[in-house]
CSV table of C-alpha atoms in Angstrom, one decimal:
chain,number,residue,atom,x,y,z
A,129,MET,CA,-12.9,-13.1,5.7
A,130,LYS,CA,-9.3,-13.6,7.0
A,131,LYS,CA,-7.8,-10.8,9.1
A,132,LEU,CA,-4.4,-9.2,8.8
A,133,TYR,CA,-3.5,-6.8,11.6
A,134,THR,CA,-0.9,-4.1,12.0
A,135,ILE,CA,0.3,-2.5,15.2
A,136,GLY,CA,2.8,0.1,16.3
A,137,PHE,CA,4.3,0.0,19.8
A,138,THR,CA,5.2,3.7,20.3
A,139,LYS,CA,3.2,5.3,23.1
A,140,LYS,CA,1.9,2.0,24.3
A,141,SER,CA,2.6,0.4,27.6
A,142,ALA,CA,3.7,-3.2,27.6
A,143,GLU,CA,0.3,-4.1,29.1
A,144,GLU,CA,-1.7,-2.3,26.4
A,145,PHE,CA,0.5,-3.8,23.6
A,146,PHE,CA,0.2,-7.4,24.7
A,147,GLU,CA,-3.4,-7.2,25.8
A,148,THR,CA,-4.3,-5.7,22.4
A,149,LEU,CA,-2.7,-8.6,20.6
A,150,LYS,CA,-4.3,-11.2,22.9
A,151,GLY,CA,-7.7,-9.5,22.7
A,152,ASN,CA,-7.7,-9.8,18.9
A,153,ASN,CA,-6.6,-13.4,18.9
A,154,VAL,CA,-3.4,-12.7,17.0
A,155,LYS,CA,-1.5,-15.9,16.2
A,156,ASN,CA,1.7,-14.6,14.7
A,157,LEU,CA,3.6,-11.3,15.1
A,158,ILE,CA,5.6,-10.4,12.0
A,159,ASP,CA,8.2,-7.8,12.8
A,160,VAL,CA,8.8,-5.6,9.7
A,161,ARG,CA,11.2,-3.2,11.3
A,162,LEU,CA,14.6,-2.5,9.8
A,163,ASN,CA,16.1,-2.3,13.2
A,164,ASN,CA,14.4,-4.7,15.7
A,165,THR,CA,16.7,-3.9,18.6
A,166,SER,CA,15.2,-0.4,19.0
A,167,HIS,CA,15.6,1.4,22.3
A,168,LEU,CA,12.2,3.1,22.0
A,169,ALA,CA,10.5,0.5,24.2
A,170,SER,CA,12.5,-2.3,25.9
A,171,PHE,CA,9.6,-4.8,25.6
A,172,ALA,CA,9.8,-4.3,21.8
A,173,LYS,CA,13.4,-5.4,21.4
A,174,LYS,CA,13.7,-8.6,19.4
A,175,ASP,CA,14.7,-11.1,22.1
A,176,HIS,CA,12.5,-9.6,24.8
A,177,LEU,CA,9.6,-9.4,22.4
A,178,LYS,CA,9.9,-13.0,21.3
A,179,TYR,CA,10.0,-14.2,24.9
A,180,PHE,CA,7.0,-12.1,26.1
A,181,LEU,CA,4.9,-13.0,23.0
A,182,THR,CA,5.5,-16.7,23.7
A,183,GLU,CA,5.1,-16.6,27.5
A,184,ILE,CA,2.3,-14.0,27.9
A,185,CYS,CA,0.3,-14.5,24.7
A,186,GLU,CA,1.3,-17.8,23.0
A,187,ILE,CA,2.0,-15.8,19.9
A,188,ASN,CA,4.7,-16.8,17.4
A,189,TYR,CA,7.4,-14.2,16.5
A,190,PHE,CA,8.9,-13.8,13.0
A,191,HIS,CA,11.3,-11.1,11.8
A,192,TYR,CA,10.7,-10.5,8.1
A,193,ASP,CA,13.3,-7.9,7.3
A,194,PHE,CA,12.5,-8.3,3.6
A,195,LEU,CA,9.3,-6.3,4.4
A,196,ALA,CA,11.4,-3.4,5.9
A,197,PRO,CA,12.4,-0.4,3.9
A,198,THR,CA,16.1,0.1,3.1
A,199,GLN,CA,18.1,2.4,5.3
A,200,ARG,CA,18.4,4.9,2.4
A,201,ILE,CA,14.6,5.1,1.8
A,202,LEU,CA,13.9,5.6,5.5
A,203,LYS,CA,16.6,8.2,6.0
A,204,ASP,CA,15.6,10.1,2.9
A,205,TYR,CA,12.0,10.3,4.1
A,206,LYS,CA,13.0,11.3,7.7
A,207,ASN,CA,15.4,14.0,6.4
A,208,LYS,CA,12.6,15.3,4.0
A,209,LYS,CA,14.6,14.5,0.9
A,210,ILE,CA,11.6,12.6,-0.4
A,211,THR,CA,7.9,13.1,0.1
A,212,TRP,CA,5.5,10.5,1.6
A,213,SER,CA,4.2,9.8,-1.9
A,214,GLN,CA,7.8,9.2,-3.2
A,215,TYR,CA,8.4,7.0,-0.1
A,216,GLU,CA,5.3,4.9,-0.9
A,217,LYS,CA,6.4,4.4,-4.5
A,218,GLU,CA,10.0,3.5,-3.6
A,219,TYR,CA,8.9,1.1,-0.9
A,220,LEU,CA,6.3,-0.7,-3.1
A,221,ASN,CA,8.9,-1.0,-5.9
A,222,LEU,CA,11.3,-2.5,-3.3
A,223,LEU,CA,8.7,-5.1,-2.3
A,224,GLN,CA,8.3,-6.1,-5.9
A,225,GLN,CA,12.1,-6.2,-6.5
A,226,ARG,CA,12.5,-8.4,-3.4
A,227,ASN,CA,9.8,-10.7,-4.7
A,228,VAL,CA,8.2,-10.8,-1.2
A,229,VAL,CA,5.2,-12.8,-2.5
A,230,GLU,CA,7.4,-15.8,-3.1
A,231,LYS,CA,8.9,-15.5,0.5
A,232,ILE,CA,5.6,-15.6,2.3
A,233,LYS,CA,3.0,-18.4,2.6
A,234,PRO,CA,-0.4,-16.8,2.6
A,235,ASP,CA,-1.7,-19.1,5.4
A,236,ILE,CA,0.9,-17.6,7.8
A,237,LEU,CA,-0.7,-14.2,7.3
A,238,GLU,CA,-4.1,-15.3,8.7
A,239,SER,CA,-4.6,-13.8,12.1
A,240,SER,CA,-1.1,-12.3,11.9
A,241,CYS,CA,0.0,-8.8,12.9
A,242,LEU,CA,2.6,-6.7,11.2
A,243,LEU,CA,4.7,-4.8,13.7
A,244,CYS,CA,6.5,-1.5,13.4
A,245,SER,CA,7.3,1.4,15.8
A,246,GLU,CA,5.1,4.1,14.4
A,247,LEU,CA,2.0,4.9,16.5
A,248,LYS,CA,-0.4,5.3,13.5
A,249,ALA,CA,-0.4,3.2,10.4
A,250,ASP,CA,-1.2,6.0,7.9
A,251,LYS,CA,2.4,7.0,7.3
A,252,CYS,CA,4.1,3.8,8.1
A,253,HIS,CA,5.4,1.1,5.8
A,254,ARG,CA,3.5,-1.6,7.8
A,255,ARG,CA,0.3,-0.3,6.2
A,256,LEU,CA,1.9,-0.3,2.8
A,257,ALA,CA,3.1,-3.9,3.4
A,258,ALA,CA,-0.3,-5.0,4.6
A,259,GLU,CA,-2.1,-3.5,1.6
A,260,TYR,CA,0.4,-5.0,-0.8
A,261,LEU,CA,0.1,-8.5,0.7
A,262,ALA,CA,-3.7,-8.2,0.9
A,263,ASP,CA,-3.8,-7.3,-2.8
A,264,LYS,CA,-1.5,-10.2,-3.7
A,265,PHE,CA,-3.3,-12.8,-1.5
A,266,ASP,CA,-7.1,-12.4,-1.8
A,267,GLY,CA,-9.5,-12.5,1.1
A,268,PHE,CA,-7.7,-10.4,3.7
A,269,LYS,CA,-9.3,-7.6,5.7
A,270,ILE,CA,-6.7,-5.2,7.2
A,271,ILE,CA,-7.2,-4.0,10.8
A,272,HIS,CA,-4.9,-1.4,12.3
A,273,LEU,CA,-4.7,-1.9,16.1
């Protein structure tokens, strides 16, 4: 079975982050953040991340902003204007509206890892994106790192 990983970088050292990716033989890191120049961890900023992935891990970097939530959905959830259940529904509708299945080749997902900032995947859109893609493209096992 093909593997699709997800990872969050919050509360991880650079060493832990990159060693986890290497140790799981990740081939591609797909950044699904709305803002990939975050100041939460300097190693996770777009340009730094791309360099480190290539030099340290030989992992390809892609930023698929079409897998990111909109600013409105994210803000509404963080400000408690919508529940997690509503967030899930709105985000999944957004993926459908954006026709993300047509924008991704299933072979690129194999041994790829979806990146976001949240430590745990349970209430992060990377989990929703992974489940959505695994449902659309058969044969993927999702592993949260």
